Structure formats: structure tokens, C-alpha cells
Amino acid sequence: MFERLLVAIDDSDSSLTALSFAMALARNSDADVYVLHVNPILVSGRGFSDPTQKEATHLVQRAVIEFRNYGIPATGLLARANMCDLPHAIVDAALLQGSDAIVMGSRQCRGLRRLLGRGIRDRVTSLSPLPILTAPPPLQIPGRRLFGLQRDPLLTNRFSTSFTR
């Protein structure tokens, strides 16, 4: 069905779900995977980004290692863009890599956040000629960790993309 998938990740719980979803999809269709993190440049940050370049590289490397551990060919991609250009960077990377589809996570925004404009996934959907596969939002279980999510000492105050088998 798909030969090449681009998985756009950040350091959120919804990215863990997107990685798991992409892993199952790639396994079933024998697809190659490109893991992309677009590091957002902070406004008035004089070129600084959040997360740092080291943290972003580590995030992508961990995801690529997990795909490879499951026998799925994976390559990591890292880009930088300001917040307005994030969707363009995702679509451009997918087209440049010859991807058949883009896999993204989903966050459930409620209340005012939902009414105030569109999210990155919606903007990528409007820009992309490729299908956008949206992983369901992460399951919220009070007091429990999602997919064995663990703190990573290299990513202070952030979650790492580690999966348990």
C-alpha cells in the first residue's frame, strides 16, 4: 500500500502514538520510514530553538533506533523553521523524500484552544497533495504512563521517545 512514510514528530505524547501507529503501518506494508522533527526557532530567540539542537537530534535518533529494532528501514531527518513555516517544512520534506503519505499525531484541544485557529496538522493537511494519516490522540489514564514512557536524563523536563516491547 505505502512504500515510503514520513512521520512528523515532536516531543509530545501524541508523537509517541504516531510512532506506534507508523510502526504498525510500516510493518504491514513493508514501507521505509523517514522520521522528521522540525525544530521550531523561537520568535525573537536570535536563532535559538526549543528543544535545543542536541535534544532534537536525540529525539529523532531514538525513534529511528526503535524502527530499526523492529526491522523497519528508517532514516532520521531534522529541519529548522519558524512556527509559521512548520507545516511547509513538513510537506517539503515529504515531497523531497518521495513519501507516499505523512503520519502525524493528534492532540485533543478543548475549549478556547480549539476555537483559536488551526493546528499544525490542519495546516499540513491543507498544504499537502499527499494523504495525511492521523494517529488517534493518546489515551489519557490518570496516574499511568503511556507506552512505558520514561524520563530521559539527556532531555531535561521532556519526554523521550522510548517504547517498551
mmCIF file with all atom_site columns, C-alpha atoms in Angstrom:
data_model
loop_
_atom_site.group_PDB
_atom_site.id
_atom_site.type_symbol
_atom_site.label_atom_id
_atom_site.label_alt_id
_atom_site.label_comp_id
_atom_site.label_asym_id
_atom_site.label_entity_id
_atom_site.label_seq_id
_atom_site.pdbx_PDB_ins_code
_atom_site.Cartn_x
_atom_site.Cartn_y
_atom_site.Cartn_z
_atom_site.occupancy
_atom_site.B_iso_or_equiv
_atom_site.pdbx_formal_charge
_atom_site.auth_seq_id
_atom_site.auth_comp_id
_atom_site.auth_asym_id
_atom_site.auth_atom_id
_atom_site.pdbx_PDB_model_num
ATOM 1   C CA . MET A 1 1   ? 0.000   0.000  0.000  1.00 0.00 ? 1   MET A CA 1
ATOM 2   C CA . PHE A 1 2   ? 2.654   2.530  1.074  1.00 0.00 ? 2   PHE A CA 1
ATOM 3   C CA . GLU A 1 3   ? 6.332   2.283  0.191  1.00 0.00 ? 3   GLU A CA 1
ATOM 4   C CA . ARG A 1 4   ? 7.601   5.383  1.994  1.00 0.00 ? 4   ARG A CA 1
ATOM 5   C CA . LEU A 1 5   ? 6.128   7.086  5.031  1.00 0.00 ? 5   LEU A CA 1
ATOM 6   C CA . LEU A 1 6   ? 7.179   10.354 6.594  1.00 0.00 ? 6   LEU A CA 1
ATOM 7   C CA . VAL A 1 7   ? 6.441   10.525 10.333 1.00 0.00 ? 7   VAL A CA 1
ATOM 8   C CA . ALA A 1 8   ? 6.453   14.064 11.729 1.00 0.00 ? 8   ALA A CA 1
ATOM 9   C CA . ILE A 1 9   ? 7.256   14.071 15.454 1.00 0.00 ? 9   ILE A CA 1
ATOM 10  C CA . ASP A 1 10  ? 7.825   16.461 18.304 1.00 0.00 ? 10  ASP A CA 1
ATOM 11  C CA . ASP A 1 11  ? 8.398   15.774 21.995 1.00 0.00 ? 11  ASP A CA 1
ATOM 12  C CA . SER A 1 12  ? 4.744   15.213 22.918 1.00 0.00 ? 12  SER A CA 1
ATOM 13  C CA . ASP A 1 13  ? 2.656   12.197 23.884 1.00 0.00 ? 13  ASP A CA 1
ATOM 14  C CA . SER A 1 14  ? 0.826   12.390 20.552 1.00 0.00 ? 14  SER A CA 1
ATOM 15  C CA . SER A 1 15  ? 4.130   11.744 18.771 1.00 0.00 ? 15  SER A CA 1
ATOM 16  C CA . LEU A 1 16  ? 4.543   8.501  20.678 1.00 0.00 ? 16  LEU A CA 1
ATOM 17  C CA . THR A 1 17  ? 1.158   7.413  19.409 1.00 0.00 ? 17  THR A CA 1
ATOM 18  C CA . ALA A 1 18  ? 2.094   8.499  15.871 1.00 0.00 ? 18  ALA A CA 1
ATOM 19  C CA . LEU A 1 19  ? 5.326   6.482  16.052 1.00 0.00 ? 19  LEU A CA 1
ATOM 20  C CA . SER A 1 20  ? 3.480   3.399  17.244 1.00 0.00 ? 20  SER A CA 1
ATOM 21  C CA . PHE A 1 21  ? 0.848   3.864  14.527 1.00 0.00 ? 21  PHE A CA 1
ATOM 22  C CA . ALA A 1 22  ? 3.528   4.345  11.839 1.00 0.00 ? 22  ALA A CA 1
ATOM 23  C CA . MET A 1 23  ? 5.434   1.307  13.094 1.00 0.00 ? 23  MET A CA 1
ATOM 24  C CA . ALA A 1 24  ? 2.371   -0.928 12.675 1.00 0.00 ? 24  ALA A CA 1
ATOM 25  C CA . LEU A 1 25  ? 1.564   0.585  9.289  1.00 0.00 ? 25  LEU A CA 1
ATOM 26  C CA . ALA A 1 26  ? 5.138   0.239  8.010  1.00 0.00 ? 26  ALA A CA 1
ATOM 27  C CA . ARG A 1 27  ? 5.338   -3.333 9.215  1.00 0.00 ? 27  ARG A CA 1
ATOM 28  C CA . ASN A 1 28  ? 2.122   -4.308 7.431  1.00 0.00 ? 28  ASN A CA 1
ATOM 29  C CA . SER A 1 29  ? 3.032   -2.620 4.156  1.00 0.00 ? 29  SER A CA 1
ATOM 30  C CA . ASP A 1 30  ? 6.847   -3.166 4.191  1.00 0.00 ? 30  ASP A CA 1
ATOM 31  C CA . ALA A 1 31  ? 7.377   0.577  3.955  1.00 0.00 ? 31  ALA A CA 1
ATOM 32  C CA . ASP A 1 32  ? 10.518  2.602  4.560  1.00 0.00 ? 32  ASP A CA 1
ATOM 33  C CA . VAL A 1 33  ? 10.110  5.316  7.182  1.00 0.00 ? 33  VAL A CA 1
ATOM 34  C CA . TYR A 1 34  ? 11.510  8.819  7.384  1.00 0.00 ? 34  TYR A CA 1
ATOM 35  C CA . VAL A 1 35  ? 11.290  10.286 10.885 1.00 0.00 ? 35  VAL A CA 1
ATOM 36  C CA . LEU A 1 36  ? 11.167  14.089 10.747 1.00 0.00 ? 36  LEU A CA 1
ATOM 37  C CA . HIS A 1 37  ? 11.414  16.625 13.518 1.00 0.00 ? 37  HIS A CA 1
ATOM 38  C CA . VAL A 1 38  ? 11.141  20.268 12.530 1.00 0.00 ? 38  VAL A CA 1
ATOM 39  C CA . ASN A 1 39  ? 12.847  22.222 15.278 1.00 0.00 ? 39  ASN A CA 1
ATOM 40  C CA . PRO A 1 40  ? 10.913  25.473 15.778 1.00 0.00 ? 40  PRO A CA 1
ATOM 41  C CA . ILE A 1 41  ? 13.032  28.603 16.005 1.00 0.00 ? 41  ILE A CA 1
ATOM 42  C CA . LEU A 1 42  ? 11.880  30.773 18.890 1.00 0.00 ? 42  LEU A CA 1
ATOM 43  C CA . VAL A 1 43  ? 10.418  34.153 17.994 1.00 0.00 ? 43  VAL A CA 1
ATOM 44  C CA . SER A 1 44  ? 12.956  36.823 18.983 1.00 0.00 ? 44  SER A CA 1
ATOM 45  C CA . GLY A 1 45  ? 15.175  33.984 20.137 1.00 0.00 ? 45  GLY A CA 1
ATOM 46  C CA . ARG A 1 46  ? 18.097  35.035 17.922 1.00 0.00 ? 46  ARG A CA 1
ATOM 47  C CA . GLY A 1 47  ? 18.247  31.666 16.211 1.00 0.00 ? 47  GLY A CA 1
ATOM 48  C CA . PHE A 1 48  ? 17.692  29.559 19.325 1.00 0.00 ? 48  PHE A CA 1
ATOM 49  C CA . SER A 1 49  ? 15.179  26.755 19.204 1.00 0.00 ? 49  SER A CA 1
ATOM 50  C CA . ASP A 1 50  ? 13.168  24.762 21.686 1.00 0.00 ? 50  ASP A CA 1
ATOM 51  C CA . PRO A 1 51  ? 14.111  21.931 22.058 1.00 0.00 ? 51  PRO A CA 1
ATOM 52  C CA . THR A 1 52  ? 17.823  22.508 21.537 1.00 0.00 ? 52  THR A CA 1
ATOM 53  C CA . GLN A 1 53  ? 19.562  21.019 18.502 1.00 0.00 ? 53  GLN A CA 1
ATOM 54  C CA . LYS A 1 54  ? 21.083  18.288 20.689 1.00 0.00 ? 54  LYS A CA 1
ATOM 55  C CA . GLU A 1 55  ? 17.706  17.370 22.185 1.00 0.00 ? 55  GLU A CA 1
ATOM 56  C CA . ALA A 1 56  ? 16.029  17.330 18.771 1.00 0.00 ? 56  ALA A CA 1
ATOM 57  C CA . THR A 1 57  ? 18.771  15.115 17.325 1.00 0.00 ? 57  THR A CA 1
ATOM 58  C CA . HIS A 1 58  ? 18.421  12.728 20.245 1.00 0.00 ? 58  HIS A CA 1
ATOM 59  C CA . LEU A 1 59  ? 14.645  12.608 19.794 1.00 0.00 ? 59  LEU A CA 1
ATOM 60  C CA . VAL A 1 60  ? 14.966  11.604 16.129 1.00 0.00 ? 60  VAL A CA 1
ATOM 61  C CA . GLN A 1 61  ? 17.776  9.122  16.791 1.00 0.00 ? 61  GLN A CA 1
ATOM 62  C CA . ARG A 1 62  ? 15.742  7.305  19.445 1.00 0.00 ? 62  ARG A CA 1
ATOM 63  C CA . ALA A 1 63  ? 12.771  6.984  17.085 1.00 0.00 ? 63  ALA A CA 1
ATOM 64  C CA . VAL A 1 64  ? 14.959  5.687  14.240 1.00 0.00 ? 64  VAL A CA 1
ATOM 65  C CA . ILE A 1 65  ? 16.578  3.127  16.537 1.00 0.00 ? 65  ILE A CA 1
ATOM 66  C CA . GLU A 1 66  ? 13.154  1.822  17.582 1.00 0.00 ? 66  GLU A CA 1
ATOM 67  C CA . PHE A 1 67  ? 12.053  1.382  13.977 1.00 0.00 ? 67  PHE A CA 1
ATOM 68  C CA . ARG A 1 68  ? 15.282  -0.410 13.130 1.00 0.00 ? 68  ARG A CA 1
ATOM 69  C CA . ASN A 1 69  ? 14.945  -2.650 16.208 1.00 0.00 ? 69  ASN A CA 1
ATOM 70  C CA . TYR A 1 70  ? 11.657  -3.864 14.741 1.00 0.00 ? 70  TYR A CA 1
ATOM 71  C CA . GLY A 1 71  ? 13.242  -4.494 11.332 1.00 0.00 ? 71  GLY A CA 1
ATOM 72  C CA . ILE A 1 72  ? 11.758  -1.433 9.650  1.00 0.00 ? 72  ILE A CA 1
ATOM 73  C CA . PRO A 1 73  ? 14.170  0.601  7.493  1.00 0.00 ? 73  PRO A CA 1
ATOM 74  C CA . ALA A 1 74  ? 14.200  4.119  8.928  1.00 0.00 ? 74  ALA A CA 1
ATOM 75  C CA . THR A 1 75  ? 16.060  7.353  8.334  1.00 0.00 ? 75  THR A CA 1
ATOM 76  C CA . GLY A 1 76  ? 16.073  10.431 10.557 1.00 0.00 ? 76  GLY A CA 1
ATOM 77  C CA . LEU A 1 77  ? 15.577  13.938 9.239  1.00 0.00 ? 77  LEU A CA 1
ATOM 78  C CA . LEU A 1 78  ? 15.978  17.179 11.145 1.00 0.00 ? 78  LEU A CA 1
ATOM 79  C CA . ALA A 1 79  ? 14.934  20.623 9.934  1.00 0.00 ? 79  ALA A CA 1
ATOM 80  C CA . ARG A 1 80  ? 14.596  24.079 11.430 1.00 0.00 ? 80  ARG A CA 1
ATOM 81  C CA . ALA A 1 81  ? 11.823  26.543 10.722 1.00 0.00 ? 81  ALA A CA 1
ATOM 82  C CA . ASN A 1 82  ? 9.914   29.308 12.422 1.00 0.00 ? 82  ASN A CA 1
ATOM 83  C CA . MET A 1 83  ? 6.452   28.488 13.731 1.00 0.00 ? 83  MET A CA 1
ATOM 84  C CA . CYS A 1 84  ? 4.702   29.888 10.646 1.00 0.00 ? 84  CYS A CA 1
ATOM 85  C CA . ASP A 1 85  ? 6.769   27.705 8.302  1.00 0.00 ? 85  ASP A CA 1
ATOM 86  C CA . LEU A 1 86  ? 6.499   24.402 10.226 1.00 0.00 ? 86  LEU A CA 1
ATOM 87  C CA . PRO A 1 87  ? 3.721   22.978 8.011  1.00 0.00 ? 87  PRO A CA 1
ATOM 88  C CA . HIS A 1 88  ? 5.601   23.986 4.849  1.00 0.00 ? 88  HIS A CA 1
ATOM 89  C CA . ALA A 1 89  ? 8.771   22.299 6.154  1.00 0.00 ? 89  ALA A CA 1
ATOM 90  C CA . ILE A 1 90  ? 6.888   19.053 6.823  1.00 0.00 ? 90  ILE A CA 1
ATOM 91  C CA . VAL A 1 91  ? 5.255   18.982 3.392  1.00 0.00 ? 91  VAL A CA 1
ATOM 92  C CA . ASP A 1 92  ? 8.500   19.938 1.631  1.00 0.00 ? 92  ASP A CA 1
ATOM 93  C CA . ALA A 1 93  ? 10.409  17.154 3.412  1.00 0.00 ? 93  ALA A CA 1
ATOM 94  C CA . ALA A 1 94  ? 7.746   14.595 2.489  1.00 0.00 ? 94  ALA A CA 1
ATOM 95  C CA . LEU A 1 95  ? 7.813   15.604 -1.167 1.00 0.00 ? 95  LEU A CA 1
ATOM 96  C CA . LEU A 1 96  ? 11.618  15.726 -1.263 1.00 0.00 ? 96  LEU A CA 1
ATOM 97  C CA . GLN A 1 97  ? 11.867  12.195 0.159  1.00 0.00 ? 97  GLN A CA 1
ATOM 98  C CA . GLY A 1 98  ? 9.247   10.858 -2.246 1.00 0.00 ? 98  GLY A CA 1
ATOM 99  C CA . SER A 1 99  ? 6.923   9.845  0.563  1.00 0.00 ? 99  SER A CA 1
ATOM 100 C CA . ASP A 1 100 ? 3.540   8.282  -0.174 1.00 0.00 ? 100 ASP A CA 1
ATOM 101 C CA . ALA A 1 101 ? 1.911   9.633  2.992  1.00 0.00 ? 101 ALA A CA 1
ATOM 102 C CA . ILE A 1 102 ? 2.570   11.742 6.086  1.00 0.00 ? 102 ILE A CA 1
ATOM 103 C CA . VAL A 1 103 ? 1.836   10.320 9.539  1.00 0.00 ? 103 VAL A CA 1
ATOM 104 C CA . MET A 1 104 ? 1.139   12.769 12.349 1.00 0.00 ? 104 MET A CA 1
ATOM 105 C CA . GLY A 1 105 ? -0.149  12.636 15.888 1.00 0.00 ? 105 GLY A CA 1
ATOM 106 C CA . SER A 1 106 ? -3.323  14.218 17.132 1.00 0.00 ? 106 SER A CA 1
ATOM 107 C CA . ARG A 1 107 ? -3.925  16.316 20.191 1.00 0.00 ? 107 ARG A CA 1
ATOM 108 C CA . GLN A 1 108 ? -7.384  16.870 21.542 1.00 0.00 ? 108 GLN A CA 1
ATOM 109 C CA . CYS A 1 109 ? -7.749  20.589 22.020 1.00 0.00 ? 109 CYS A CA 1
ATOM 110 C CA . ARG A 1 110 ? -10.716 21.669 24.041 1.00 0.00 ? 110 ARG A CA 1
ATOM 111 C CA . GLY A 1 111 ? -12.393 24.935 24.808 1.00 0.00 ? 111 GLY A CA 1
ATOM 112 C CA . LEU A 1 112 ? -10.679 28.151 23.780 1.00 0.00 ? 112 LEU A CA 1
ATOM 113 C CA . ARG A 1 113 ? -7.632  26.455 22.227 1.00 0.00 ? 113 ARG A CA 1
ATOM 114 C CA . ARG A 1 114 ? -9.922  24.660 19.803 1.00 0.00 ? 114 ARG A CA 1
ATOM 115 C CA . LEU A 1 115 ? -11.627 27.869 18.736 1.00 0.00 ? 115 LEU A CA 1
ATOM 116 C CA . LEU A 1 116 ? -8.419  29.869 18.290 1.00 0.00 ? 116 LEU A CA 1
ATOM 117 C CA . GLY A 1 117 ? -7.158  28.872 14.898 1.00 0.00 ? 117 GLY A CA 1
ATOM 118 C CA . ARG A 1 118 ? -5.870  25.769 13.256 1.00 0.00 ? 118 ARG A CA 1
ATOM 119 C CA . GLY A 1 119 ? -3.129  23.495 14.434 1.00 0.00 ? 119 GLY A CA 1
ATOM 120 C CA . ILE A 1 120 ? -0.096  22.285 12.539 1.00 0.00 ? 120 ILE A CA 1
ATOM 121 C CA . ARG A 1 121 ? -1.809  19.083 11.412 1.00 0.00 ? 121 ARG A CA 1
ATOM 122 C CA . ASP A 1 122 ? -4.684  21.053 9.865  1.00 0.00 ? 122 ASP A CA 1
ATOM 123 C CA . ARG A 1 123 ? -2.297  23.363 8.059  1.00 0.00 ? 123 ARG A CA 1
ATOM 124 C CA . VAL A 1 124 ? -0.219  20.427 6.760  1.00 0.00 ? 124 VAL A CA 1
ATOM 125 C CA . THR A 1 125 ? -3.439  18.828 5.517  1.00 0.00 ? 125 THR A CA 1
ATOM 126 C CA . SER A 1 126 ? -4.391  21.956 3.585  1.00 0.00 ? 126 SER A CA 1
ATOM 127 C CA . LEU A 1 127 ? -0.909  22.285 2.013  1.00 0.00 ? 127 LEU A CA 1
ATOM 128 C CA . SER A 1 128 ? -0.092  18.685 1.159  1.00 0.00 ? 128 SER A CA 1
ATOM 129 C CA . PRO A 1 129 ? -1.004  16.788 -2.002 1.00 0.00 ? 129 PRO A CA 1
ATOM 130 C CA . LEU A 1 130 ? -0.205  13.593 -0.049 1.00 0.00 ? 130 LEU A CA 1
ATOM 131 C CA . PRO A 1 131 ? -2.582  11.741 2.264  1.00 0.00 ? 131 PRO A CA 1
ATOM 132 C CA . ILE A 1 132 ? -2.224  12.674 5.931  1.00 0.00 ? 132 ILE A CA 1
ATOM 133 C CA . LEU A 1 133 ? -2.634  9.718  8.269  1.00 0.00 ? 133 LEU A CA 1
ATOM 134 C CA . THR A 1 134 ? -3.579  10.885 11.737 1.00 0.00 ? 134 THR A CA 1
ATOM 135 C CA . ALA A 1 135 ? -2.866  8.650  14.692 1.00 0.00 ? 135 ALA A CA 1
ATOM 136 C CA . PRO A 1 136 ? -5.582  8.802  17.344 1.00 0.00 ? 136 PRO A CA 1
ATOM 137 C CA . PRO A 1 137 ? -4.946  11.027 20.345 1.00 0.00 ? 137 PRO A CA 1
ATOM 138 C CA . PRO A 1 138 ? -3.037  9.397  23.205 1.00 0.00 ? 138 PRO A CA 1
ATOM 139 C CA . LEU A 1 139 ? -5.072  7.563  25.773 1.00 0.00 ? 139 LEU A CA 1
ATOM 140 C CA . GLN A 1 140 ? -5.222  9.579  28.985 1.00 0.00 ? 140 GLN A CA 1
ATOM 141 C CA . ILE A 1 141 ? -5.065  7.310  32.019 1.00 0.00 ? 141 ILE A CA 1
ATOM 142 C CA . PRO A 1 142 ? -4.565  9.198  35.289 1.00 0.00 ? 142 PRO A CA 1
ATOM 143 C CA . GLY A 1 143 ? -1.508  8.066  37.192 1.00 0.00 ? 143 GLY A CA 1
ATOM 144 C CA . ARG A 1 144 ? -0.194  5.762  34.445 1.00 0.00 ? 144 ARG A CA 1
ATOM 145 C CA . ARG A 1 145 ? 2.452   6.120  31.797 1.00 0.00 ? 145 ARG A CA 1
ATOM 146 C CA . LEU A 1 146 ? 1.665   5.854  28.106 1.00 0.00 ? 146 LEU A CA 1
ATOM 147 C CA . PHE A 1 147 ? 3.541   3.062  26.291 1.00 0.00 ? 147 PHE A CA 1
ATOM 148 C CA . GLY A 1 148 ? 6.164   2.805  29.025 1.00 0.00 ? 148 GLY A CA 1
ATOM 149 C CA . LEU A 1 149 ? 7.081   6.457  28.607 1.00 0.00 ? 149 LEU A CA 1
ATOM 150 C CA . GLN A 1 150 ? 10.168  7.174  30.675 1.00 0.00 ? 150 GLN A CA 1
ATOM 151 C CA . ARG A 1 151 ? 12.162  10.219 31.614 1.00 0.00 ? 151 ARG A CA 1
ATOM 152 C CA . ASP A 1 152 ? 15.394  10.572 29.723 1.00 0.00 ? 152 ASP A CA 1
ATOM 153 C CA . PRO A 1 153 ? 18.297  12.234 31.560 1.00 0.00 ? 153 PRO A CA 1
ATOM 154 C CA . LEU A 1 154 ? 19.511  13.911 28.341 1.00 0.00 ? 154 LEU A CA 1
ATOM 155 C CA . LEU A 1 155 ? 16.170  15.584 27.765 1.00 0.00 ? 155 LEU A CA 1
ATOM 156 C CA . THR A 1 156 ? 15.537  17.564 30.905 1.00 0.00 ? 156 THR A CA 1
ATOM 157 C CA . ASN A 1 157 ? 11.879  18.343 31.511 1.00 0.00 ? 157 ASN A CA 1
ATOM 158 C CA . ARG A 1 158 ? 10.917  16.484 28.323 1.00 0.00 ? 158 ARG A CA 1
ATOM 159 C CA . PHE A 1 159 ? 9.738   13.017 27.496 1.00 0.00 ? 159 PHE A CA 1
ATOM 160 C CA . SER A 1 160 ? 11.814  10.724 25.343 1.00 0.00 ? 160 SER A CA 1
ATOM 161 C CA . THR A 1 161 ? 10.516  8.533  22.590 1.00 0.00 ? 161 THR A CA 1
ATOM 162 C CA . SER A 1 162 ? 11.131  5.169  24.136 1.00 0.00 ? 162 SER A CA 1
ATOM 163 C CA . PHE A 1 163 ? 8.867   2.201  23.649 1.00 0.00 ? 163 PHE A CA 1
ATOM 164 C CA . THR A 1 164 ? 8.612   -0.966 25.658 1.00 0.00 ? 164 THR A CA 1
ATOM 165 C CA . ARG A 1 165 ? 8.327   -4.335 23.996 1.00 0.00 ? 165 ARG A CA 1
#
